[in-house]
């Protein structure tokens, strides 16, 4: 049995959270799946060095209610994203509970630029871009899964995230190429390049399986 005092506290906290979470399972699309993933989530959180800070978000009934919908809606999200980024999950859920509006491309671009500017190397900028993209995609996914927006609005907002992500990726790539090869030219004149979104991106019909992801 467990004898370590901290492990016993962590176990009690996890059990208490699970009991609270079960109150919201009635409206979950898949209660069994939601409960299984919530148990894993709390276990991952309490195992982290700063797990107590993350667990604090679970004191909100709104957060627990939202998690019951999200964790019971998509096993794909859990397997491919949430388990790898549990430190981002609860803050995003908490933010969403307090803000239900759409984020404009201007605000998205400004937020990404501020984060990119804090990176000191190309590798860090690429990592920052990928992390930002994953976080924003999840935010839009979450708005759809919690029925705050229609599928049409979901596709439109996801297209905004794709536009901003691709724009920043192009700027990073161009800067790297200019530094390595110099300014591109045609017939002795400086030239630039353009990126055209066709298909789902061009039609602003982005979805869960869009290739641009």
Tab-separated table of C-alpha atoms in Angstrom:
chain	number	residue	atom	x	y	z
A	1	UNK	CA	0.000	0.000	0.000
A	2	UNK	CA	0.928	3.659	-0.197
A	3	UNK	CA	2.912	5.053	2.702
A	4	UNK	CA	4.352	8.282	1.257
A	5	UNK	CA	2.335	11.213	2.707
A	6	UNK	CA	2.407	13.239	-0.528
A	7	UNK	CA	1.267	10.285	-2.624
A	8	UNK	CA	-1.614	9.734	-0.227
A	9	UNK	CA	-2.627	13.396	-0.530
A	10	UNK	CA	-2.412	13.181	-4.338
A	11	UNK	CA	-4.567	10.058	-4.350
A	12	UNK	CA	-7.205	11.663	-2.129
A	13	UNK	CA	-7.268	14.752	-4.340
A	14	UNK	CA	-7.682	12.628	-7.470
A	15	UNK	CA	-10.525	10.598	-5.972
A	16	UNK	CA	-12.269	13.760	-4.806
A	17	UNK	CA	-12.040	15.310	-8.274
A	18	UNK	CA	-13.366	12.154	-9.941
A	19	UNK	CA	-16.354	12.118	-7.587
A	20	UNK	CA	-17.115	15.756	-8.425
A	21	UNK	CA	-16.684	15.077	-12.144
A	22	UNK	CA	-19.240	12.254	-12.153
A	23	UNK	CA	-21.985	14.811	-11.439
A	24	UNK	CA	-21.624	16.124	-14.996
A	25	UNK	CA	-21.413	12.824	-16.887
A	26	UNK	CA	-25.150	12.590	-17.595
A	27	UNK	CA	-24.832	15.091	-20.448
A	28	UNK	CA	-21.587	13.728	-21.825
A	29	UNK	CA	-21.805	12.113	-25.305
A	30	UNK	CA	-19.809	9.151	-23.995
A	31	UNK	CA	-19.770	9.067	-20.161
A	32	UNK	CA	-17.537	5.985	-19.897
A	33	UNK	CA	-14.922	7.461	-22.214
A	34	UNK	CA	-15.106	10.843	-20.475
A	35	UNK	CA	-14.566	9.285	-17.051
A	36	UNK	CA	-11.668	7.121	-18.233
A	37	UNK	CA	-9.898	10.101	-19.783
A	38	UNK	CA	-10.606	12.342	-16.796
A	39	UNK	CA	-9.007	9.796	-14.443
A	40	UNK	CA	-5.921	9.769	-16.679
A	41	UNK	CA	-5.917	13.572	-16.791
A	42	UNK	CA	-5.985	13.971	-13.014
A	43	UNK	CA	-3.319	11.293	-12.627
A	44	UNK	CA	-1.066	13.124	-15.097
A	45	UNK	CA	-1.653	16.447	-13.367
A	46	UNK	CA	-0.893	15.338	-9.818
A	47	UNK	CA	2.224	13.542	-11.050
A	48	UNK	CA	3.694	16.806	-12.373
A	49	UNK	CA	6.006	18.892	-10.142
A	50	UNK	CA	3.552	21.811	-10.275
A	51	UNK	CA	0.459	19.658	-10.528
A	52	UNK	CA	-1.373	21.456	-7.749
A	53	UNK	CA	-1.588	24.597	-9.876
A	54	UNK	CA	-3.255	22.688	-12.697
A	55	UNK	CA	-5.633	20.862	-10.393
A	56	UNK	CA	-6.804	24.224	-9.087
A	57	UNK	CA	-8.636	24.852	-12.371
A	58	UNK	CA	-10.812	21.815	-11.656
A	59	UNK	CA	-12.474	23.573	-8.748
A	60	UNK	CA	-14.719	25.342	-11.270
A	61	UNK	CA	-18.012	23.626	-12.098
A	62	UNK	CA	-17.954	25.266	-15.533
A	63	UNK	CA	-14.577	23.695	-16.270
A	64	UNK	CA	-15.761	20.255	-15.124
A	65	UNK	CA	-18.947	20.559	-17.181
A	66	UNK	CA	-16.941	21.550	-20.266
A	67	UNK	CA	-14.484	18.689	-19.764
A	68	UNK	CA	-17.354	16.193	-19.569
A	69	UNK	CA	-18.393	17.297	-23.071
A	70	UNK	CA	-14.888	17.441	-24.534
A	71	UNK	CA	-13.529	14.198	-23.094
A	72	UNK	CA	-16.709	12.366	-24.023
A	73	UNK	CA	-16.781	13.746	-27.563
A	74	UNK	CA	-13.428	12.885	-29.073
A	75	UNK	CA	-10.968	10.110	-28.302
A	76	UNK	CA	-8.826	11.477	-31.147
A	77	UNK	CA	-8.286	14.783	-29.336
A	78	UNK	CA	-7.221	12.976	-26.179
A	79	UNK	CA	-4.863	10.514	-27.838
A	80	UNK	CA	-3.239	12.964	-30.258
A	81	UNK	CA	-3.258	16.262	-28.377
A	82	UNK	CA	-4.593	16.514	-24.855
A	83	UNK	CA	-2.428	13.846	-23.234
A	84	UNK	CA	0.678	15.544	-24.626
A	85	UNK	CA	-0.353	19.057	-23.574
A	86	UNK	CA	-2.209	18.715	-20.296
A	87	UNK	CA	-0.502	21.897	-19.067
A	88	UNK	CA	-2.375	23.849	-21.768
A	89	UNK	CA	-5.706	22.059	-21.493
A	90	UNK	CA	-7.146	23.457	-18.274
A	91	UNK	CA	-6.077	27.097	-18.783
A	92	UNK	CA	-7.711	27.054	-22.235
A	93	UNK	CA	-10.886	25.494	-20.856
A	94	UNK	CA	-10.930	28.092	-18.096
A	95	UNK	CA	-10.473	30.945	-20.576
A	96	UNK	CA	-13.228	29.621	-22.806
A	97	UNK	CA	-15.671	29.438	-19.923
A	98	UNK	CA	-15.171	33.144	-19.344
A	99	UNK	CA	-15.002	34.304	-22.974
A	100	UNK	CA	-17.258	33.171	-25.781
A	101	UNK	CA	-16.435	35.625	-28.570
A	102	UNK	CA	-14.573	35.065	-31.796
A	103	UNK	CA	-10.908	36.101	-31.956
A	104	UNK	CA	-10.109	38.248	-35.012
A	105	UNK	CA	-7.152	37.528	-37.295
A	106	UNK	CA	-5.634	40.841	-36.172
A	107	UNK	CA	-5.657	39.708	-32.542
A	108	UNK	CA	-4.410	36.237	-33.501
A	109	UNK	CA	-1.526	37.713	-35.513
A	110	UNK	CA	-0.584	40.095	-32.711
A	111	UNK	CA	-0.587	37.331	-30.120
A	112	UNK	CA	1.568	35.075	-32.295
A	113	UNK	CA	4.013	37.878	-33.139
A	114	UNK	CA	4.514	38.686	-29.454
A	115	UNK	CA	5.320	35.060	-28.705
A	116	UNK	CA	7.606	34.692	-31.731
A	117	UNK	CA	9.524	37.849	-30.749
A	118	UNK	CA	10.406	36.264	-27.408
A	119	UNK	CA	12.189	33.345	-29.112
A	120	UNK	CA	15.933	33.754	-29.586
A	121	UNK	CA	16.621	31.206	-32.334
A	122	UNK	CA	14.965	29.825	-35.457
A	123	UNK	CA	14.343	26.480	-33.773
A	124	UNK	CA	12.645	28.222	-30.863
A	125	UNK	CA	10.525	30.293	-33.260
A	126	UNK	CA	9.408	27.149	-35.096
A	127	UNK	CA	8.593	25.420	-31.797
A	128	UNK	CA	6.663	28.507	-30.661
A	129	UNK	CA	4.718	28.607	-33.920
A	130	UNK	CA	3.773	24.922	-33.702
A	131	UNK	CA	2.735	25.222	-30.074
A	132	UNK	CA	0.652	28.321	-30.803
A	133	UNK	CA	-1.003	26.593	-33.768
A	134	UNK	CA	-1.903	23.518	-31.701
A	135	UNK	CA	-3.283	25.671	-28.897
A	136	UNK	CA	-5.442	27.801	-31.201
A	137	UNK	CA	-6.736	24.790	-33.124
A	138	UNK	CA	-7.747	23.211	-29.837
A	139	UNK	CA	-9.439	26.436	-28.724
A	140	UNK	CA	-11.573	26.452	-31.887
A	141	UNK	CA	-12.234	22.708	-31.592
A	142	UNK	CA	-13.342	23.259	-28.032
A	143	UNK	CA	-15.767	26.009	-29.032
A	144	UNK	CA	-17.363	23.615	-31.498
A	145	UNK	CA	-17.442	20.596	-29.194
A	146	UNK	CA	-19.103	22.650	-26.460
A	147	UNK	CA	-21.716	23.847	-28.965
A	148	UNK	CA	-20.794	27.512	-28.712
A	149	UNK	CA	-20.462	27.814	-32.495
A	150	UNK	CA	-21.976	26.091	-35.522
A	151	UNK	CA	-19.947	23.900	-37.866
A	152	UNK	CA	-19.862	26.731	-40.418
A	153	UNK	CA	-18.444	29.115	-37.821
A	154	UNK	CA	-15.997	26.411	-36.701
A	155	UNK	CA	-14.688	26.065	-40.274
A	156	UNK	CA	-14.394	29.841	-40.600
A	157	UNK	CA	-12.488	30.266	-37.334
A	158	UNK	CA	-10.201	27.336	-38.087
A	159	UNK	CA	-9.452	28.927	-41.465
A	160	UNK	CA	-8.414	32.112	-39.636
A	161	UNK	CA	-5.946	30.123	-37.543
A	162	UNK	CA	-4.590	28.470	-40.702
A	163	UNK	CA	-4.185	31.845	-42.444
A	164	UNK	CA	-2.212	33.320	-39.564
A	165	UNK	CA	-0.116	30.174	-39.111
A	166	UNK	CA	0.810	29.936	-42.797
A	167	UNK	CA	1.604	33.653	-42.966
A	168	UNK	CA	4.015	33.403	-40.045
A	169	UNK	CA	5.570	30.186	-41.403
A	170	UNK	CA	6.205	31.966	-44.700
A	171	UNK	CA	7.874	34.902	-42.955
A	172	UNK	CA	10.138	32.577	-40.966
A	173	UNK	CA	11.022	30.580	-44.082
A	174	UNK	CA	11.711	33.667	-46.194
A	175	UNK	CA	13.974	35.194	-43.544
A	176	UNK	CA	15.923	31.937	-43.279
A	177	UNK	CA	16.305	31.624	-47.058
A	178	UNK	CA	17.328	35.260	-47.518
A	179	UNK	CA	20.006	34.871	-44.851
A	180	UNK	CA	21.324	31.708	-46.503
A	181	UNK	CA	20.995	32.560	-50.202
A	182	UNK	CA	20.442	36.304	-50.380
A	183	UNK	CA	17.528	38.212	-51.907
A	184	UNK	CA	15.781	36.243	-54.699
A	185	UNK	CA	15.894	37.944	-58.077
A	186	UNK	CA	14.450	37.610	-61.566
A	187	UNK	CA	16.323	39.309	-64.414
A	188	UNK	CA	18.330	41.283	-61.878
A	189	UNK	CA	15.310	42.582	-60.004
A	190	UNK	CA	14.291	41.684	-56.467
A	191	UNK	CA	11.217	39.460	-56.296
A	192	UNK	CA	8.936	38.080	-53.628
A	193	UNK	CA	6.560	35.123	-53.527
A	194	UNK	CA	2.929	34.445	-52.816
A	195	UNK	CA	0.959	31.619	-51.225
A	196	UNK	CA	-2.505	30.790	-52.508
A	197	UNK	CA	-4.916	28.700	-50.470
A	198	UNK	CA	-7.056	26.478	-52.659
A	199	UNK	CA	-9.493	23.720	-51.762
A	200	UNK	CA	-10.833	23.812	-48.217
A	201	UNK	CA	-8.593	26.660	-47.118
A	202	UNK	CA	-9.456	28.803	-50.124
A	203	UNK	CA	-13.138	28.138	-49.575
A	204	UNK	CA	-12.810	28.664	-45.797
A	205	UNK	CA	-14.122	25.159	-45.192
A	206	UNK	CA	-11.381	23.847	-42.929
A	207	UNK	CA	-12.258	20.788	-40.868
A	208	UNK	CA	-10.790	18.098	-38.650
A	209	UNK	CA	-9.158	16.239	-41.555
A	210	UNK	CA	-7.945	19.156	-43.690
A	211	UNK	CA	-4.534	18.512	-45.253
A	212	UNK	CA	-3.096	21.857	-44.182
A	213	UNK	CA	-3.078	20.649	-40.563
